[in-house]
mmCIF file with all atom_site columns, C-alpha atoms in Angstrom:
data_model
loop_
_atom_site.group_PDB
_atom_site.id
_atom_site.type_symbol
_atom_site.label_atom_id
_atom_site.label_alt_id
_atom_site.label_comp_id
_atom_site.label_asym_id
_atom_site.label_entity_id
_atom_site.label_seq_id
_atom_site.pdbx_PDB_ins_code
_atom_site.Cartn_x
_atom_site.Cartn_y
_atom_site.Cartn_z
_atom_site.occupancy
_atom_site.B_iso_or_equiv
_atom_site.pdbx_formal_charge
_atom_site.auth_seq_id
_atom_site.auth_comp_id
_atom_site.auth_asym_id
_atom_site.auth_atom_id
_atom_site.pdbx_PDB_model_num
ATOM 1   C CA . PHE K 1 1   ? -33.671 10.481 -48.247 1.00 0.00 ? 1   PHE K CA 1
ATOM 2   C CA . PRO K 1 2   ? -34.954 13.476 -45.281 1.00 0.00 ? 2   PRO K CA 1
ATOM 3   C CA . SER K 1 3   ? -32.506 16.594 -45.566 1.00 0.00 ? 3   SER K CA 1
ATOM 4   C CA . HIS K 1 4   ? -31.294 18.093 -43.244 1.00 0.00 ? 4   HIS K CA 1
ATOM 5   C CA . ASP K 1 5   ? -30.703 21.362 -42.573 1.00 0.00 ? 5   ASP K CA 1
ATOM 6   C CA . ARG K 1 6   ? -28.197 21.647 -39.019 1.00 0.00 ? 6   ARG K CA 1
ATOM 7   C CA . LEU K 1 7   ? -25.745 18.605 -38.577 1.00 0.00 ? 7   LEU K CA 1
ATOM 8   C CA . GLN K 1 8   ? -25.579 17.000 -35.061 1.00 0.00 ? 8   GLN K CA 1
ATOM 9   C CA . GLN K 1 9   ? -23.926 18.941 -32.455 1.00 0.00 ? 9   GLN K CA 1
ATOM 10  C CA . GLN K 1 10  ? -23.144 16.210 -30.094 1.00 0.00 ? 10  GLN K CA 1
ATOM 11  C CA . ILE K 1 11  ? -24.451 11.976 -29.978 1.00 0.00 ? 11  ILE K CA 1
ATOM 12  C CA . LYS K 1 12  ? -23.615 10.086 -27.358 1.00 0.00 ? 12  LYS K CA 1
ATOM 13  C CA . ILE K 1 13  ? -21.866 6.771  -28.663 1.00 0.00 ? 13  ILE K CA 1
ATOM 14  C CA . ASN K 1 14  ? -21.230 3.793  -25.798 1.00 0.00 ? 14  ASN K CA 1
ATOM 15  C CA . GLY K 1 15  ? -21.973 5.880  -23.311 1.00 0.00 ? 15  GLY K CA 1
ATOM 16  C CA . VAL K 1 16  ? -20.038 8.588  -24.072 1.00 0.00 ? 16  VAL K CA 1
ATOM 17  C CA . TRP K 1 17  ? -20.862 11.975 -25.457 1.00 0.00 ? 17  TRP K CA 1
ATOM 18  C CA . LEU K 1 18  ? -18.862 13.643 -28.156 1.00 0.00 ? 18  LEU K CA 1
ATOM 19  C CA . HIS K 1 19  ? -19.461 17.029 -29.342 1.00 0.00 ? 19  HIS K CA 1
ATOM 20  C CA . GLN K 1 20  ? -18.231 19.100 -31.872 1.00 0.00 ? 20  GLN K CA 1
ATOM 21  C CA . ASN K 1 21  ? -17.423 21.431 -29.167 1.00 0.00 ? 21  ASN K CA 1
ATOM 22  C CA . TYR K 1 22  ? -14.469 19.460 -27.179 1.00 0.00 ? 22  TYR K CA 1
ATOM 23  C CA . GLN K 1 23  ? -15.022 22.052 -23.782 1.00 0.00 ? 23  GLN K CA 1
ATOM 24  C CA . GLU K 1 24  ? -18.696 20.802 -24.426 1.00 0.00 ? 24  GLU K CA 1
ATOM 25  C CA . MET K 1 25  ? -18.283 17.542 -24.478 1.00 0.00 ? 25  MET K CA 1
ATOM 26  C CA . GLN K 1 26  ? -16.193 17.386 -21.350 1.00 0.00 ? 26  GLN K CA 1
ATOM 27  C CA . LYS K 1 27  ? -19.143 19.265 -19.799 1.00 0.00 ? 27  LYS K CA 1
ATOM 28  C CA . LEU K 1 28  ? -21.526 16.805 -21.153 1.00 0.00 ? 28  LEU K CA 1
ATOM 29  C CA . ASN K 1 29  ? -19.153 14.395 -19.465 1.00 0.00 ? 29  ASN K CA 1
ATOM 30  C CA . TYR K 1 30  ? -18.848 15.775 -16.822 1.00 0.00 ? 30  TYR K CA 1
ATOM 31  C CA . GLU K 1 31  ? -21.929 16.623 -15.654 1.00 0.00 ? 31  GLU K CA 1
ATOM 32  C CA . GLU K 1 32  ? -23.745 12.771 -15.946 1.00 0.00 ? 32  GLU K CA 1
ATOM 33  C CA . VAL K 1 33  ? -20.504 10.860 -14.214 1.00 0.00 ? 33  VAL K CA 1
ATOM 34  C CA . LYS K 1 34  ? -21.440 13.867 -10.889 1.00 0.00 ? 34  LYS K CA 1
ATOM 35  C CA . ILE K 1 35  ? -25.102 12.476 -11.380 1.00 0.00 ? 35  ILE K CA 1
ATOM 36  C CA . LYS K 1 36  ? -24.223 8.841  -11.452 1.00 0.00 ? 36  LYS K CA 1
ATOM 37  C CA . MET K 1 37  ? -21.778 9.760  -8.600  1.00 0.00 ? 37  MET K CA 1
ATOM 38  C CA . GLU K 1 38  ? -24.649 11.791 -6.310  1.00 0.00 ? 38  GLU K CA 1
ATOM 39  C CA . ARG K 1 39  ? -27.351 9.320  -6.728  1.00 0.00 ? 39  ARG K CA 1
ATOM 40  C CA . GLN K 1 40  ? -24.979 6.252  -5.564  1.00 0.00 ? 40  GLN K CA 1
ATOM 41  C CA . PHE K 1 41  ? -23.857 8.742  -2.755  1.00 0.00 ? 41  PHE K CA 1
ATOM 42  C CA . GLN K 1 42  ? -26.733 9.801  -1.494  1.00 0.00 ? 42  GLN K CA 1
ATOM 43  C CA . ALA K 1 43  ? -28.315 6.418  -1.430  1.00 0.00 ? 43  ALA K CA 1
ATOM 44  C CA . TRP K 1 44  ? -25.567 4.966  0.670   1.00 0.00 ? 44  TRP K CA 1
ATOM 45  C CA . SER K 1 45  ? -25.578 7.975  3.430   1.00 0.00 ? 45  SER K CA 1
ATOM 46  C CA . PRO K 1 46  ? -28.350 7.066  5.855   1.00 0.00 ? 46  PRO K CA 1
ATOM 47  C CA . ARG K 1 47  ? -26.671 3.552  6.355   1.00 0.00 ? 47  ARG K CA 1
ATOM 48  C CA . GLY K 1 48  ? -24.238 4.695  9.084   1.00 0.00 ? 48  GLY K CA 1
ATOM 49  C CA . LEU K 1 49  ? -21.234 2.754  6.823   1.00 0.00 ? 49  LEU K CA 1
ATOM 50  C CA . SER K 1 50  ? -17.844 2.551  9.066   1.00 0.00 ? 50  SER K CA 1
ATOM 51  C CA . LEU K 1 51  ? -15.292 4.743  7.135   1.00 0.00 ? 51  LEU K CA 1
ATOM 52  C CA . MET K 1 52  ? -13.797 1.552  5.432   1.00 0.00 ? 52  MET K CA 1
ATOM 53  C CA . GLY K 1 53  ? -17.684 0.475  4.068   1.00 0.00 ? 53  GLY K CA 1
ATOM 54  C CA . LYS K 1 54  ? -17.183 4.255  2.953   1.00 0.00 ? 54  LYS K CA 1
ATOM 55  C CA . ILE K 1 55  ? -14.319 3.590  1.748   1.00 0.00 ? 55  ILE K CA 1
ATOM 56  C CA . LEU K 1 56  ? -15.628 0.846  -0.084  1.00 0.00 ? 56  LEU K CA 1
ATOM 57  C CA . ILE K 1 57  ? -18.937 2.418  -1.345  1.00 0.00 ? 57  ILE K CA 1
ATOM 58  C CA . ILE K 1 58  ? -16.150 5.051  -2.595  1.00 0.00 ? 58  ILE K CA 1
ATOM 59  C CA . LYS K 1 59  ? -14.175 2.435  -4.938  1.00 0.00 ? 59  LYS K CA 1
ATOM 60  C CA . THR K 1 60  ? -16.807 0.155  -6.419  1.00 0.00 ? 60  THR K CA 1
ATOM 61  C CA . PHE K 1 61  ? -19.801 2.577  -6.988  1.00 0.00 ? 61  PHE K CA 1
ATOM 62  C CA . GLY K 1 62  ? -18.389 6.470  -6.780  1.00 0.00 ? 62  GLY K CA 1
ATOM 63  C CA . LEU K 1 63  ? -15.183 6.180  -8.535  1.00 0.00 ? 63  LEU K CA 1
ATOM 64  C CA . SER K 1 64  ? -15.597 3.127  -10.720 1.00 0.00 ? 64  SER K CA 1
ATOM 65  C CA . GLN K 1 65  ? -18.704 5.540  -12.224 1.00 0.00 ? 65  GLN K CA 1
ATOM 66  C CA . ILE K 1 66  ? -15.312 7.958  -13.972 1.00 0.00 ? 66  ILE K CA 1
ATOM 67  C CA . PHE K 1 67  ? -12.883 5.612  -14.935 1.00 0.00 ? 67  PHE K CA 1
ATOM 68  C CA . TYR K 1 68  ? -14.927 3.973  -18.043 1.00 0.00 ? 68  TYR K CA 1
ATOM 69  C CA . THR K 1 69  ? -15.427 7.785  -19.187 1.00 0.00 ? 69  THR K CA 1
ATOM 70  C CA . THR K 1 70  ? -12.033 8.926  -18.513 1.00 0.00 ? 70  THR K CA 1
ATOM 71  C CA . SER K 1 71  ? -10.793 6.564  -20.667 1.00 0.00 ? 71  SER K CA 1
ATOM 72  C CA . SER K 1 72  ? -12.173 8.467  -23.421 1.00 0.00 ? 72  SER K CA 1
ATOM 73  C CA . ILE K 1 73  ? -12.900 11.905 -22.661 1.00 0.00 ? 73  ILE K CA 1
ATOM 74  C CA . ASN K 1 74  ? -10.477 14.079 -19.938 1.00 0.00 ? 74  ASN K CA 1
ATOM 75  C CA . LEU K 1 75  ? -11.665 15.767 -17.078 1.00 0.00 ? 75  LEU K CA 1
ATOM 76  C CA . SER K 1 76  ? -10.652 19.809 -16.498 1.00 0.00 ? 76  SER K CA 1
ATOM 77  C CA . PRO K 1 77  ? -8.648  20.254 -13.162 1.00 0.00 ? 77  PRO K CA 1
ATOM 78  C CA . GLU K 1 78  ? -12.014 22.260 -11.110 1.00 0.00 ? 78  GLU K CA 1
ATOM 79  C CA . GLN K 1 79  ? -14.253 19.230 -12.698 1.00 0.00 ? 79  GLN K CA 1
ATOM 80  C CA . HIS K 1 80  ? -10.820 16.522 -10.869 1.00 0.00 ? 80  HIS K CA 1
ATOM 81  C CA . LYS K 1 81  ? -11.432 18.983 -8.225  1.00 0.00 ? 81  LYS K CA 1
ATOM 82  C CA . ASP K 1 82  ? -15.090 19.096 -7.665  1.00 0.00 ? 82  ASP K CA 1
ATOM 83  C CA . ILE K 1 83  ? -14.873 14.828 -8.141  1.00 0.00 ? 83  ILE K CA 1
ATOM 84  C CA . ARG K 1 84  ? -12.615 14.683 -5.037  1.00 0.00 ? 84  ARG K CA 1
ATOM 85  C CA . THR K 1 85  ? -14.608 17.390 -3.339  1.00 0.00 ? 85  THR K CA 1
ATOM 86  C CA . MET K 1 86  ? -18.222 15.382 -3.746  1.00 0.00 ? 86  MET K CA 1
ATOM 87  C CA . VAL K 1 87  ? -15.492 12.123 -2.231  1.00 0.00 ? 87  VAL K CA 1
ATOM 88  C CA . TYR K 1 88  ? -14.862 13.908 0.853   1.00 0.00 ? 88  TYR K CA 1
ATOM 89  C CA . LYS K 1 89  ? -17.912 14.943 1.648   1.00 0.00 ? 89  LYS K CA 1
ATOM 90  C CA . PHE K 1 90  ? -19.599 11.424 1.426   1.00 0.00 ? 90  PHE K CA 1
ATOM 91  C CA . LEU K 1 91  ? -16.949 10.166 3.369   1.00 0.00 ? 91  LEU K CA 1
ATOM 92  C CA . TRP K 1 92  ? -16.773 12.984 6.297   1.00 0.00 ? 92  TRP K CA 1
ATOM 93  C CA . ALA K 1 93  ? -20.674 14.431 6.074   1.00 0.00 ? 93  ALA K CA 1
ATOM 94  C CA . LYS K 1 94  ? -23.110 12.863 8.217   1.00 0.00 ? 94  LYS K CA 1
ATOM 95  C CA . ASN K 1 95  ? -25.895 13.272 5.527   1.00 0.00 ? 95  ASN K CA 1
ATOM 96  C CA . PHE K 1 96  ? -24.193 13.528 2.120   1.00 0.00 ? 96  PHE K CA 1
ATOM 97  C CA . GLN K 1 97  ? -27.235 16.454 1.090   1.00 0.00 ? 97  GLN K CA 1
ATOM 98  C CA . GLN K 1 98  ? -26.162 18.641 3.447   1.00 0.00 ? 98  GLN K CA 1
ATOM 99  C CA . HIS K 1 99  ? -24.722 21.782 1.849   1.00 0.00 ? 99  HIS K CA 1
ATOM 100 C CA . THR K 1 100 ? -21.881 21.868 4.202   1.00 0.00 ? 100 THR K CA 1
ATOM 101 C CA . LYS K 1 101 ? -18.429 21.501 3.898   1.00 0.00 ? 101 LYS K CA 1
ATOM 102 C CA . ALA K 1 102 ? -16.935 17.950 5.764   1.00 0.00 ? 102 ALA K CA 1
ATOM 103 C CA . VAL K 1 103 ? -14.262 18.449 7.715   1.00 0.00 ? 103 VAL K CA 1
ATOM 104 C CA . ASP K 1 104 ? -11.244 16.082 7.784   1.00 0.00 ? 104 ASP K CA 1
ATOM 105 C CA . ARG K 1 105 ? -10.733 13.714 10.563  1.00 0.00 ? 105 ARG K CA 1
ATOM 106 C CA . ILE K 1 106 ? -8.415  11.802 9.495   1.00 0.00 ? 106 ILE K CA 1
ATOM 107 C CA . LYS K 1 107 ? -5.147  13.213 7.507   1.00 0.00 ? 107 LYS K CA 1
ATOM 108 C CA . ARG K 1 108 ? -5.568  12.203 3.904   1.00 0.00 ? 108 ARG K CA 1
ATOM 109 C CA . GLU K 1 109 ? -2.450  10.413 3.447   1.00 0.00 ? 109 GLU K CA 1
ATOM 110 C CA . VAL K 1 110 ? -3.547  8.329  5.904   1.00 0.00 ? 110 VAL K CA 1
ATOM 111 C CA . ILE K 1 111 ? -6.791  7.531  4.273   1.00 0.00 ? 111 ILE K CA 1
ATOM 112 C CA . TYR K 1 112 ? -4.714  7.505  0.784   1.00 0.00 ? 112 TYR K CA 1
ATOM 113 C CA . LYS K 1 113 ? -2.353  4.591  2.008   1.00 0.00 ? 113 LYS K CA 1
ATOM 114 C CA . SER K 1 114 ? -2.684  1.469  1.405   1.00 0.00 ? 114 SER K CA 1
ATOM 115 C CA . THR K 1 115 ? -4.088  -0.998 4.367   1.00 0.00 ? 115 THR K CA 1
ATOM 116 C CA . GLU K 1 116 ? -1.072  -2.913 4.338   1.00 0.00 ? 116 GLU K CA 1
ATOM 117 C CA . ASN K 1 117 ? 1.345   0.582  4.547   1.00 0.00 ? 117 ASN K CA 1
ATOM 118 C CA . GLY K 1 118 ? -1.408  1.583  7.924   1.00 0.00 ? 118 GLY K CA 1
ATOM 119 C CA . GLY K 1 119 ? -3.568  3.578  6.587   1.00 0.00 ? 119 GLY K CA 1
ATOM 120 C CA . PHE K 1 120 ? -7.265  3.204  4.837   1.00 0.00 ? 120 PHE K CA 1
ATOM 121 C CA . GLY K 1 121 ? -6.889  2.258  1.058   1.00 0.00 ? 121 GLY K CA 1
ATOM 122 C CA . LEU K 1 122 ? -8.384  5.201  -0.701  1.00 0.00 ? 122 LEU K CA 1
ATOM 123 C CA . ILE K 1 123 ? -7.245  5.318  -4.524  1.00 0.00 ? 123 ILE K CA 1
ATOM 124 C CA . ASP K 1 124 ? -6.763  8.994  -6.362  1.00 0.00 ? 124 ASP K CA 1
ATOM 125 C CA . HIS K 1 125 ? -9.226  9.000  -8.892  1.00 0.00 ? 125 HIS K CA 1
ATOM 126 C CA . GLU K 1 126 ? -6.947  11.287 -10.982 1.00 0.00 ? 126 GLU K CA 1
ATOM 127 C CA . GLU K 1 127 ? -3.312  8.794  -10.549 1.00 0.00 ? 127 GLU K CA 1
ATOM 128 C CA . ILE K 1 128 ? -5.803  6.181  -11.853 1.00 0.00 ? 128 ILE K CA 1
ATOM 129 C CA . VAL K 1 129 ? -7.364  8.437  -14.664 1.00 0.00 ? 129 VAL K CA 1
ATOM 130 C CA . GLU K 1 130 ? -3.366  9.186  -15.504 1.00 0.00 ? 130 GLU K CA 1
ATOM 131 C CA . ALA K 1 131 ? -2.299  5.224  -15.545 1.00 0.00 ? 131 ALA K CA 1
ATOM 132 C CA . ILE K 1 132 ? -5.542  4.667  -18.015 1.00 0.00 ? 132 ILE K CA 1
ATOM 133 C CA . ASN K 1 133 ? -3.896  7.963  -20.535 1.00 0.00 ? 133 ASN K CA 1
ATOM 134 C CA . ALA K 1 134 ? -0.567  6.235  -20.119 1.00 0.00 ? 134 ALA K CA 1
ATOM 135 C CA . LYS K 1 135 ? -1.631  2.687  -20.959 1.00 0.00 ? 135 LYS K CA 1
ATOM 136 C CA . GLN K 1 136 ? -3.438  4.123  -24.242 1.00 0.00 ? 136 GLN K CA 1
ATOM 137 C CA . TYR K 1 137 ? -0.581  6.318  -24.944 1.00 0.00 ? 137 TYR K CA 1
ATOM 138 C CA . LEU K 1 138 ? 2.070   3.085  -24.541 1.00 0.00 ? 138 LEU K CA 1
ATOM 139 C CA . ALA K 1 139 ? -0.260  1.103  -26.349 1.00 0.00 ? 139 ALA K CA 1
ATOM 140 C CA . SER K 1 140 ? -0.132  3.146  -29.592 1.00 0.00 ? 140 SER K CA 1
ATOM 141 C CA . GLU K 1 141 ? 3.856   3.692  -29.308 1.00 0.00 ? 141 GLU K CA 1
ATOM 142 C CA . ASN K 1 142 ? 3.393   -0.445 -30.785 1.00 0.00 ? 142 ASN K CA 1
ATOM 143 C CA . PRO K 1 143 ? 3.967   -0.551 -34.015 1.00 0.00 ? 143 PRO K CA 1
ATOM 144 C CA . SER K 1 144 ? 1.178   -3.260 -34.780 1.00 0.00 ? 144 SER K CA 1
ATOM 145 C CA . PHE K 1 145 ? -0.694  -0.762 -32.840 1.00 0.00 ? 145 PHE K CA 1
ATOM 146 C CA . THR K 1 146 ? -3.990  -0.206 -35.576 1.00 0.00 ? 146 THR K CA 1
ATOM 147 C CA . HIS K 1 147 ? -6.053  0.962  -33.996 1.00 0.00 ? 147 HIS K CA 1
ATOM 148 C CA . PRO K 1 148 ? -7.636  4.650  -35.140 1.00 0.00 ? 148 PRO K CA 1
ATOM 149 C CA . ILE K 1 149 ? -7.091  5.766  -32.204 1.00 0.00 ? 149 ILE K CA 1
ATOM 150 C CA . LYS K 1 150 ? -3.967  5.595  -33.016 1.00 0.00 ? 150 LYS K CA 1
ATOM 151 C CA . ASN K 1 151 ? -4.211  8.547  -35.702 1.00 0.00 ? 151 ASN K CA 1
ATOM 152 C CA . MET K 1 152 ? -6.236  11.379 -32.691 1.00 0.00 ? 152 MET K CA 1
ATOM 153 C CA . ILE K 1 153 ? -3.315  10.463 -30.452 1.00 0.00 ? 153 ILE K CA 1
ATOM 154 C CA . ASN K 1 154 ? -0.381  11.565 -32.648 1.00 0.00 ? 154 ASN K CA 1
ATOM 155 C CA . THR K 1 155 ? -1.785  15.286 -33.946 1.00 0.00 ? 155 THR K CA 1
ATOM 156 C CA . ALA K 1 156 ? -0.611  18.289 -31.994 1.00 0.00 ? 156 ALA K CA 1
ATOM 157 C CA . ASN K 1 157 ? -3.246  18.812 -30.028 1.00 0.00 ? 157 ASN K CA 1
ATOM 158 C CA . SER K 1 158 ? -3.278  15.631 -28.167 1.00 0.00 ? 158 SER K CA 1
ATOM 159 C CA . TYR K 1 159 ? -3.459  15.274 -25.081 1.00 0.00 ? 159 TYR K CA 1
ATOM 160 C CA . PHE K 1 160 ? 0.080   13.105 -24.659 1.00 0.00 ? 160 PHE K CA 1
ATOM 161 C CA . ASN K 1 161 ? 1.282   16.682 -26.813 1.00 0.00 ? 161 ASN K CA 1
ATOM 162 C CA . ARG K 1 162 ? 0.266   18.936 -23.894 1.00 0.00 ? 162 ARG K CA 1
ATOM 163 C CA . THR K 1 163 ? 3.678   20.343 -22.283 1.00 0.00 ? 163 THR K CA 1
ATOM 164 C CA . SER K 1 164 ? 2.072   22.091 -19.336 1.00 0.00 ? 164 SER K CA 1
ATOM 165 C CA . HIS K 1 165 ? 1.212   18.491 -17.966 1.00 0.00 ? 165 HIS K CA 1
ATOM 166 C CA . ILE K 1 166 ? 4.639   17.977 -18.164 1.00 0.00 ? 166 ILE K CA 1
ATOM 167 C CA . SER K 1 167 ? 6.834   18.043 -14.800 1.00 0.00 ? 167 SER K CA 1
#
C-alpha cells in the first residue's frame, strides 16, 4: 500500500464537500451552490421573462440548488443574505450580469405571499432550510431512528444545540 504523508483535508461525497474545518466546509459548499445559481440566473436572464416566470425559475433552478446541500451543511447568515441578494437581483435587474443593485418594485412581503392570498408565491429559502433541519431533528428524536447522524445531532456543538438561534 502506498504511504500518505498527509491526511486528506476535504472530500466530496454525494455532491457535498466535507472538510476538517467547519468554516472551510461551509465556504466550499456555498461557493459551489452560488456558482450553480449564478449560471442558472445568467442563462435565464436575457429571455425577458415575466415576474411570475422569474419566480418559477428562482424556485425551480435557483433555490433548489441549495436545499440538498443545506440538508447536510448549514450556511452562515451572511451566505443566506448573499443568496437573497442574488435572488432579488435576478428578479428585478434587467441584466443579471450588471454589477448594480436592483431596486424592489413590489414589497417583499407581497412577493412572499401565496398566490391564493394575493401574492406572487416566492418561497423564503431560509424557512425551507429551517424546516428541513427541524424534520431531521424530529426524526432523530424517534427511538427507532438508528441512522449514524443521530449521534452527530446529539453532540454539544450540533446545529440543534445552538442557543443563539432560539427566540
